């Protein structure tokens, strides 16, 4: 897998990736999959997510492999003079710099927007970190769990289930804000190429997740900022019985949603008498009585098998699906048919199964064209063309080789 196989609508866009863990690498993975040339700058100890297993070899954990394919890795110690100098030389050649440490850290390393834009006025300088710089939380550390907790995710689970607060069992905040960061990078590039002027962009995790949560749950506060406690929340999402339905022999996911769905469903279960003038008759009446509606369906679905219900719902064009565990996804016939999982060869890790780039582009097809790099794999390649003192280059290369051998 080499650059010769690279295609995609972002071919010609170059990204300097100063991020680690999940949020930033997820953003740059999407851009790399779309054809951008992403240069991953790693410290001498490497991205922490490299150490998260399972793995065949140290520093090449599964999540790292998925998040960092289609990128090149250069090891630079940005706390040293030569590391910073090399980074600024790379800045001259890219469209975007994305970072996810606190802005104060970038300032201390001499890589503030002012320093970076001084060498590349067209640069799109994007920071994706915990809290916006205009608020009292500016500069505080933040991770996915903290942001989920602060934006109400764990309490929503408690309110919905009646159990203790819990985080969603996925990196919800990291990947949500990663998507927003990727969009911000591309919006900045469009503006920069149109005007010849770059800019600094802030994508804060707290505000970004709050936007998503409040978009569903602002409720009565939409109309009255002093609305009483308990008036916020989208009732359908918070209904106690909004969950997979138990059947005689398992579970099924189903959403009987619009008026036509309800008419079809009630007729199919011999309850046509409920189609008019009942809590099921209109969307508004169902919304006003949502938990009772879900409770009704819950009781009915326990009376037949999963296969019976899937057949009935399919026959009536009512949205339904089997209830999967994560182990079921790789074997799903639709994902197999669409090539969602791809088999790749990695020079150090052997056969690696990873998730295919998302979407189909008729003119600029997407593919996995580079394996996830070993630590500093492309340091020499990337330093080769930089107008730096040869002794400084050699110092960087020695440090990179030492890091690779140790990790």
Short mmCIF file of C-alpha atoms in Angstrom, two decimals:
data_model
loop_
_atom_site.label_atom_id
_atom_site.label_comp_id
_atom_site.label_asym_id
_atom_site.label_seq_id
_atom_site.Cartn_x
_atom_site.Cartn_y
_atom_site.Cartn_z
CA UNK A 1 0.00 0.00 0.00
CA UNK A 2 1.54 3.29 -1.14
CA UNK A 3 0.61 6.82 -2.17
CA UNK A 4 0.32 5.59 -5.75
CA UNK A 5 -3.00 4.01 -4.72
CA UNK A 6 -4.28 7.21 -3.11
CA UNK A 7 -7.36 8.83 -4.56
CA UNK A 8 -10.28 10.71 -3.12
CA UNK A 9 -11.75 14.20 -3.28
CA UNK A 10 -9.20 15.64 -0.84
CA UNK A 11 -6.17 14.72 -2.95
CA UNK A 12 -3.95 17.80 -2.89
CA UNK A 13 -4.89 18.80 0.66
CA UNK A 14 -2.09 18.39 3.22
CA UNK A 15 -2.70 18.10 6.95
CA UNK A 16 -0.20 18.33 9.80
CA UNK A 17 -1.67 16.17 12.54
CA UNK A 18 -0.43 17.08 16.03
CA UNK A 19 -3.11 15.02 17.77
CA UNK A 20 -3.24 11.82 19.78
CA UNK A 21 -5.62 9.35 21.45
CA UNK A 22 -8.99 9.31 19.56
CA UNK A 23 -10.61 12.70 18.91
CA UNK A 24 -7.94 14.21 16.66
CA UNK A 25 -6.80 10.99 14.97
CA UNK A 26 -10.44 10.19 14.13
CA UNK A 27 -10.79 13.59 12.44
CA UNK A 28 -7.58 13.18 10.45
CA UNK A 29 -8.39 9.54 9.62
CA UNK A 30 -11.52 10.72 7.83
CA UNK A 31 -9.53 13.33 5.91
CA UNK A 32 -6.84 10.78 5.04
CA UNK A 33 -9.48 8.31 3.84
CA UNK A 34 -10.82 11.07 1.60
CA UNK A 35 -7.39 11.43 0.02
CA UNK A 36 -5.64 14.11 2.09
CA UNK A 37 -1.92 13.69 2.77
CA UNK A 38 -1.87 13.48 6.58
CA UNK A 39 1.45 13.80 8.38
CA UNK A 40 1.16 12.48 11.93
CA UNK A 41 3.62 14.18 14.26
CA UNK A 42 4.41 11.97 17.26
CA UNK A 43 6.50 12.58 20.34
CA UNK A 44 9.43 10.23 21.01
CA UNK A 45 7.13 8.05 23.17
CA UNK A 46 4.44 7.93 20.48
CA UNK A 47 0.67 8.29 20.55
CA UNK A 48 -0.69 6.83 23.81
CA UNK A 49 -3.40 4.91 21.94
CA UNK A 50 -0.63 2.77 20.41
CA UNK A 51 -0.44 0.96 23.75
CA UNK A 52 -4.13 0.03 23.98
CA UNK A 53 -4.60 -3.66 23.15
CA UNK A 54 -5.22 -6.11 21.76
CA UNK A 55 -1.98 -6.07 19.76
CA UNK A 56 0.52 -8.42 18.14
CA UNK A 57 3.51 -6.16 18.68
CA UNK A 58 4.19 -3.37 21.18
CA UNK A 59 2.99 0.04 20.09
CA UNK A 60 0.62 -1.26 17.42
CA UNK A 61 -2.71 -1.65 19.25
CA UNK A 62 -5.95 -2.36 17.41
CA UNK A 63 -7.56 1.06 17.91
CA UNK A 64 -4.36 2.80 16.78
CA UNK A 65 -4.32 0.72 13.59
CA UNK A 66 -7.90 1.69 12.73
CA UNK A 67 -7.48 5.40 13.48
CA UNK A 68 -4.16 5.97 11.74
CA UNK A 69 -4.22 4.13 8.43
CA UNK A 70 -3.52 6.26 5.34
CA UNK A 71 -1.13 8.53 7.29
CA UNK A 72 2.62 9.08 7.56
CA UNK A 73 4.40 9.26 10.93
CA UNK A 74 7.27 11.56 11.84
CA UNK A 75 8.83 11.66 15.31
CA UNK A 76 9.61 15.19 16.53
CA UNK A 77 10.29 16.30 20.07
CA UNK A 78 8.48 19.63 19.91
CA UNK A 79 10.05 20.70 23.19
CA UNK A 80 13.45 20.93 21.50
CA UNK A 81 14.74 23.64 19.20
CA UNK A 82 15.31 21.28 16.27
CA UNK A 83 11.93 19.61 16.72
CA UNK A 84 10.09 22.92 16.68
CA UNK A 85 12.14 24.12 13.70
CA UNK A 86 11.33 20.97 11.72
CA UNK A 87 7.65 21.35 12.59
CA UNK A 88 7.59 24.94 11.34
CA UNK A 89 9.26 23.84 8.10
CA UNK A 90 6.47 21.28 7.65
CA UNK A 91 3.91 24.00 8.44
CA UNK A 92 5.05 25.86 5.31
CA UNK A 93 3.97 22.95 3.13
CA UNK A 94 0.51 22.13 4.54
CA UNK A 95 -3.02 23.51 4.39
CA UNK A 96 -4.14 22.50 7.89
CA UNK A 97 -2.60 22.10 11.33
CA UNK A 98 -4.84 20.22 13.77
CA UNK A 99 -3.95 19.88 17.45
CA UNK A 100 -5.81 18.62 20.54
CA UNK A 101 -3.64 19.68 23.45
CA UNK A 102 -4.54 22.79 25.40
CA UNK A 103 -3.73 26.08 23.60
CA UNK A 104 -1.44 27.02 26.48
CA UNK A 105 0.74 24.02 25.62
CA UNK A 106 1.00 25.09 21.99
CA UNK A 107 2.01 28.55 23.18
CA UNK A 108 4.75 27.13 25.42
CA UNK A 109 6.15 25.08 22.52
CA UNK A 110 6.31 28.15 20.30
CA UNK A 111 3.57 26.81 18.05
CA UNK A 112 0.80 29.34 18.71
CA UNK A 113 -1.34 30.57 15.84
CA UNK A 114 0.76 33.71 15.66
CA UNK A 115 3.98 31.70 15.33
CA UNK A 116 2.52 29.27 12.80
CA UNK A 117 0.74 31.86 10.64
CA UNK A 118 3.93 33.91 10.52
CA UNK A 119 5.51 31.17 8.35
CA UNK A 120 2.29 30.22 6.51
CA UNK A 121 -0.37 32.96 6.37
CA UNK A 122 -2.77 30.59 4.57
CA UNK A 123 -2.69 27.97 7.34
CA UNK A 124 -5.95 26.66 8.79
CA UNK A 125 -5.02 26.28 12.46
CA UNK A 126 -7.59 24.11 14.25
CA UNK A 127 -7.65 23.33 17.97
CA UNK A 128 -9.98 20.60 19.26
CA UNK A 129 -9.80 20.55 23.05
CA UNK A 130 -11.93 20.58 26.17
CA UNK A 131 -13.33 24.07 26.66
CA UNK A 132 -13.58 27.31 24.71
CA UNK A 133 -11.07 30.01 25.61
CA UNK A 134 -13.72 32.61 26.43
CA UNK A 135 -15.19 30.75 29.40
CA UNK A 136 -14.11 30.05 33.00
CA UNK A 137 -13.16 26.43 32.17
CA UNK A 138 -10.57 27.50 29.59
CA UNK A 139 -7.37 25.50 29.94
CA UNK A 140 -8.87 22.74 32.06
CA UNK A 141 -8.06 19.15 31.05
CA UNK A 142 -10.82 17.12 29.43
CA UNK A 143 -11.38 13.55 28.33
CA UNK A 144 -14.36 11.72 26.84
CA UNK A 145 -15.70 10.52 30.21
CA UNK A 146 -15.56 14.01 31.72
CA UNK A 147 -17.34 15.60 28.79
CA UNK A 148 -20.04 12.91 28.79
CA UNK A 149 -20.54 13.59 32.48
CA UNK A 150 -20.65 17.37 32.12
CA UNK A 151 -23.10 17.35 29.21
CA UNK A 152 -25.68 15.16 30.91
CA UNK A 153 -25.12 11.87 29.07
CA UNK A 154 -24.68 9.84 32.26
CA UNK A 155 -27.67 11.50 33.93
CA UNK A 156 -29.81 10.91 30.85
CA UNK A 157 -29.06 7.21 31.23
CA UNK A 158 -30.07 7.41 34.90
CA UNK A 159 -33.29 9.28 34.07
CA UNK A 160 -34.17 6.87 31.28
CA UNK A 161 -33.29 3.59 33.00
CA UNK A 162 -33.72 4.25 36.70
CA UNK A 163 -30.22 2.88 37.31
CA UNK A 164 -27.13 4.71 38.50
CA UNK A 165 -25.53 7.21 36.07
CA UNK A 166 -23.43 5.56 33.36
CA UNK A 167 -21.29 6.75 30.48
CA UNK A 168 -22.17 5.54 26.99
CA UNK A 169 -19.95 2.49 26.28
CA UNK A 170 -18.15 4.14 23.37
CA UNK A 171 -15.96 7.21 22.92
CA UNK A 172 -19.03 9.30 22.19
CA UNK A 173 -17.59 12.76 22.85
CA UNK A 174 -14.27 12.08 21.12
CA UNK A 175 -15.87 10.82 17.93
CA UNK A 176 -18.65 13.42 17.88
CA UNK A 177 -16.19 16.29 18.23
CA UNK A 178 -13.79 14.52 15.86
CA UNK A 179 -16.46 14.77 13.17
CA UNK A 180 -16.95 18.46 13.94
CA UNK A 181 -13.19 19.05 13.85
CA UNK A 182 -12.90 17.43 10.42
CA UNK A 183 -15.72 19.63 9.12
CA UNK A 184 -14.01 22.70 10.60
CA UNK A 185 -10.73 21.81 8.90
CA UNK A 186 -12.40 21.46 5.51
CA UNK A 187 -14.46 24.64 5.95
CA UNK A 188 -11.24 26.47 6.76
CA UNK A 189 -9.50 25.09 3.66
CA UNK A 190 -12.36 26.22 1.40
CA UNK A 191 -12.16 29.72 2.87
CA UNK A 192 -8.36 29.83 2.70
CA UNK A 193 -8.21 28.75 -0.92
CA UNK A 194 -10.93 31.23 -1.88
CA UNK A 195 -9.39 34.22 -0.09
CA UNK A 196 -5.69 33.39 0.34
CA UNK A 197 -6.08 33.96 4.08
CA UNK A 198 -5.95 31.35 6.83
CA UNK A 199 -7.48 31.51 10.27
CA UNK A 200 -7.52 30.02 13.76
CA UNK A 201 -10.50 27.78 14.53
CA UNK A 202 -11.59 26.49 17.94
CA UNK A 203 -13.65 23.28 18.27
CA UNK A 204 -14.30 22.76 22.02
CA UNK A 205 -15.55 19.40 23.26
CA UNK A 206 -17.84 20.71 26.01
CA UNK A 207 -19.68 23.19 23.81
CA UNK A 208 -19.83 20.72 20.92
CA UNK A 209 -21.40 17.94 22.96
CA UNK A 210 -23.71 20.42 24.72
CA UNK A 211 -24.91 21.49 21.26
CA UNK A 212 -25.78 17.90 20.40
CA UNK A 213 -27.46 17.09 23.72
CA UNK A 214 -29.46 20.32 23.96
CA UNK A 215 -30.54 19.96 20.34
CA UNK A 216 -32.59 16.98 21.51
CA UNK A 217 -33.36 17.96 25.08
CA UNK A 218 -33.70 21.75 25.44
CA UNK A 219 -37.47 21.22 25.63
CA UNK A 220 -39.51 23.98 27.29
CA UNK A 221 -36.36 26.09 27.72
CA UNK A 222 -36.68 26.69 23.97
CA UNK A 223 -39.52 29.08 24.78
CA UNK A 224 -38.89 30.05 28.40
CA UNK A 225 -35.37 30.30 29.84
CA UNK A 226 -36.86 30.17 33.34
CA UNK A 227 -38.91 27.02 32.72
CA UNK A 228 -39.09 24.82 35.84
CA UNK A 229 -36.87 21.82 36.52
CA UNK A 230 -38.05 18.73 34.70
CA UNK A 231 -39.36 20.66 31.71
CA UNK A 232 -36.31 19.87 29.62
CA UNK A 233 -35.95 16.60 27.74
CA UNK A 234 -37.35 14.89 24.65
CA UNK A 235 -39.97 12.60 26.15
CA UNK A 236 -39.73 9.88 23.49
CA UNK A 237 -36.00 9.43 24.09
CA UNK A 238 -36.47 9.38 27.85
CA UNK A 239 -39.43 6.97 27.98
CA UNK A 240 -38.77 4.06 30.34
CA UNK A 241 -39.93 1.50 27.78
CA UNK A 242 -37.91 2.90 24.87
CA UNK A 243 -35.59 -0.06 24.54
CA UNK A 244 -35.29 -3.27 22.53
CA UNK A 245 -38.52 -5.23 22.86
CA UNK A 246 -38.47 -8.68 24.43
CA UNK A 247 -40.15 -11.41 22.42
CA UNK A 248 -40.99 -15.01 23.27
CA UNK A 249 -37.47 -16.13 22.41
CA UNK A 250 -35.23 -13.05 22.30
CA UNK A 251 -35.33 -9.37 21.43
CA UNK A 252 -36.16 -7.19 18.46
CA UNK A 253 -35.53 -3.56 17.56
CA UNK A 254 -38.61 -1.89 16.09
CA UNK A 255 -39.88 1.65 15.67
CA UNK A 256 -43.57 2.03 14.98
CA UNK A 257 -43.33 5.74 14.30
CA UNK A 258 -45.67 7.49 11.90
CA UNK A 259 -49.43 7.27 11.45
CA UNK A 260 -49.21 4.75 8.63
CA UNK A 261 -46.95 2.48 10.71
CA UNK A 262 -49.49 2.53 13.54
CA UNK A 263 -52.42 1.84 11.27
CA UNK A 264 -50.60 -1.14 9.75
CA UNK A 265 -49.45 -2.45 13.12
CA UNK A 266 -52.82 -2.17 14.87
CA UNK A 267 -54.58 -3.86 11.96
CA UNK A 268 -51.99 -6.67 11.91
CA UNK A 269 -52.53 -7.47 15.61
CA UNK A 270 -56.33 -7.30 15.31
CA UNK A 271 -56.62 -3.99 17.17
CA UNK A 272 -58.04 -1.90 14.33
CA UNK A 273 -60.50 -0.43 16.85
CA UNK A 274 -57.59 1.62 18.22
CA UNK A 275 -56.71 3.30 14.91
CA UNK A 276 -59.02 6.28 15.45
CA UNK A 277 -59.74 8.34 18.55
CA UNK A 278 -57.11 6.72 20.81
CA UNK A 279 -53.66 7.52 22.15
CA UNK A 280 -52.31 5.83 18.98
CA UNK A 281 -54.27 7.83 16.41
CA UNK A 282 -51.99 10.85 15.84
CA UNK A 283 -48.35 11.70 16.33
CA UNK A 284 -49.19 14.40 18.88
CA UNK A 285 -51.35 12.06 20.98
CA UNK A 286 -48.68 9.38 20.93
CA UNK A 287 -46.06 11.94 22.00
CA UNK A 288 -48.26 13.08 24.90
CA UNK A 289 -48.63 9.48 26.10
CA UNK A 290 -45.31 8.11 24.92
CA UNK A 291 -44.46 5.85 27.85
CA UNK A 292 -47.91 4.28 27.76
CA UNK A 293 -47.49 3.74 24.03
CA UNK A 294 -44.13 2.01 24.49
CA UNK A 295 -45.54 -0.05 27.36
CA UNK A 296 -48.38 -1.26 25.11
CA UNK A 297 -45.97 -2.40 22.39
CA UNK A 298 -43.73 -4.02 24.99
CA UNK A 299 -46.63 -6.16 26.24
CA UNK A 300 -47.75 -7.17 22.75
CA UNK A 301 -44.32 -8.15 21.46
CA UNK A 302 -43.73 -10.58 24.31
CA UNK A 303 -46.46 -12.82 22.87
CA UNK A 304 -44.70 -13.99 19.67
CA UNK A 305 -41.24 -15.07 18.52
CA UNK A 306 -38.61 -12.75 17.10
CA UNK A 307 -38.92 -14.36 13.67
CA UNK A 308 -42.70 -13.85 13.69
CA UNK A 309 -42.39 -10.19 14.53
CA UNK A 310 -39.63 -9.51 11.99
CA UNK A 311 -41.79 -11.13 9.31
CA UNK A 312 -44.88 -9.16 10.33
CA UNK A 313 -43.03 -5.84 10.45
CA UNK A 314 -41.32 -6.47 7.10
CA UNK A 315 -44.65 -7.39 5.49
CA UNK A 316 -46.11 -4.08 6.69
CA UNK A 317 -43.02 -1.97 5.91
CA UNK A 318 -42.54 -1.06 9.57
CA UNK A 319 -38.89 -0.35 10.54
CA UNK A 320 -37.46 -3.34 12.37
CA UNK A 321 -34.17 -5.16 12.90
CA UNK A 322 -32.72 -8.02 14.91
CA UNK A 323 -30.93 -7.07 18.12
CA UNK A 324 -27.20 -7.49 17.56
CA UNK A 325 -24.24 -7.80 19.87
CA UNK A 326 -21.01 -6.20 18.62
CA UNK A 327 -19.78 -9.71 17.76
CA UNK A 328 -22.61 -10.00 15.20
CA UNK A 329 -21.54 -6.99 13.11
CA UNK A 330 -18.62 -8.57 11.19
CA UNK A 331 -20.90 -11.40 10.03
CA UNK A 332 -23.81 -9.18 8.99
CA UNK A 333 -24.68 -9.97 5.35
CA UNK A 334 -25.25 -6.32 4.42
CA UNK A 335 -21.89 -5.19 5.82
CA UNK A 336 -20.24 -8.09 4.01
CA UNK A 337 -21.91 -7.23 0.72
CA UNK A 338 -20.93 -3.55 0.96
CA UNK A 339 -17.31 -4.35 1.85
CA UNK A 340 -17.50 -2.59 5.19
CA UNK A 341 -14.61 -4.61 6.64
CA UNK A 342 -11.47 -4.95 4.54
CA UNK A 343 -8.51 -7.30 4.81
CA UNK A 344 -5.15 -5.55 4.55
CA UNK A 345 -1.51 -6.57 4.84
CA UNK A 346 0.66 -4.70 7.34
CA UNK A 347 4.47 -5.02 7.07
CA UNK A 348 4.93 -5.61 10.80
CA UNK A 349 1.47 -6.77 11.94
CA UNK A 350 0.57 -9.21 9.18
CA UNK A 351 -3.09 -9.51 8.22
CA UNK A 352 -5.15 -6.65 9.63
CA UNK A 353 -8.92 -6.38 9.29
CA UNK A 354 -10.07 -2.78 9.39
CA UNK A 355 -13.13 -0.67 8.61
CA UNK A 356 -13.39 0.54 5.03
CA UNK A 357 -13.55 4.28 4.29
CA UNK A 358 -17.16 5.39 4.48
CA UNK A 359 -19.17 6.24 1.38
CA UNK A 360 -18.98 5.73 -2.36
CA UNK A 361 -17.56 8.46 -4.60
CA UNK A 362 -18.15 7.82 -8.30
CA UNK A 363 -15.35 10.09 -9.57
CA UNK A 364 -12.88 9.86 -6.69
CA UNK A 365 -13.13 6.38 -5.14
CA UNK A 366 -11.82 5.84 -1.62
CA UNK A 367 -9.47 3.10 -0.45
CA UNK A 368 -6.98 2.07 2.21
CA UNK A 369 -3.72 2.98 0.49
CA UNK A 370 -1.31 3.18 3.45
CA UNK A 371 -0.93 0.95 6.49
CA UNK A 372 -0.97 2.59 9.93
CA UNK A 373 2.66 3.63 10.36
CA UNK A 374 5.11 2.33 12.88
CA UNK A 375 6.45 5.03 15.19
CA UNK A 376 8.41 7.53 13.11
CA UNK A 377 8.30 5.33 10.01
CA UNK A 378 8.43 8.30 7.64
CA UNK A 379 10.70 10.64 9.63
CA UNK A 380 13.62 10.38 7.21
CA UNK A 381 11.35 10.70 4.17
CA UNK A 382 9.71 13.83 5.52
CA UNK A 383 12.90 15.47 6.76
CA UNK A 384 14.72 14.82 3.50
CA UNK A 385 13.39 17.85 1.67
CA UNK A 386 13.41 20.32 4.56
CA UNK A 387 15.94 23.19 4.39
CA UNK A 388 17.46 22.40 7.80
CA UNK A 389 21.00 22.12 9.06
CA UNK A 390 22.20 18.54 8.48
CA UNK A 391 23.33 18.14 12.10
CA UNK A 392 19.86 19.03 13.35
CA UNK A 393 18.35 16.53 10.92
CA UNK A 394 20.68 13.83 12.15
CA UNK A 395 19.78 14.59 15.77
CA UNK A 396 16.09 14.20 14.94
CA UNK A 397 16.70 10.97 13.01
CA UNK A 398 18.76 9.46 15.83
CA UNK A 399 16.04 10.29 18.36
CA UNK A 400 13.37 8.82 16.06
CA UNK A 401 15.32 5.57 15.56
CA UNK A 402 15.94 5.32 19.29
CA UNK A 403 12.23 5.82 19.97
CA UNK A 404 11.26 3.19 17.41
CA UNK A 405 13.61 0.62 18.94
CA UNK A 406 12.37 1.32 22.47
CA UNK A 407 8.67 1.26 21.62
#
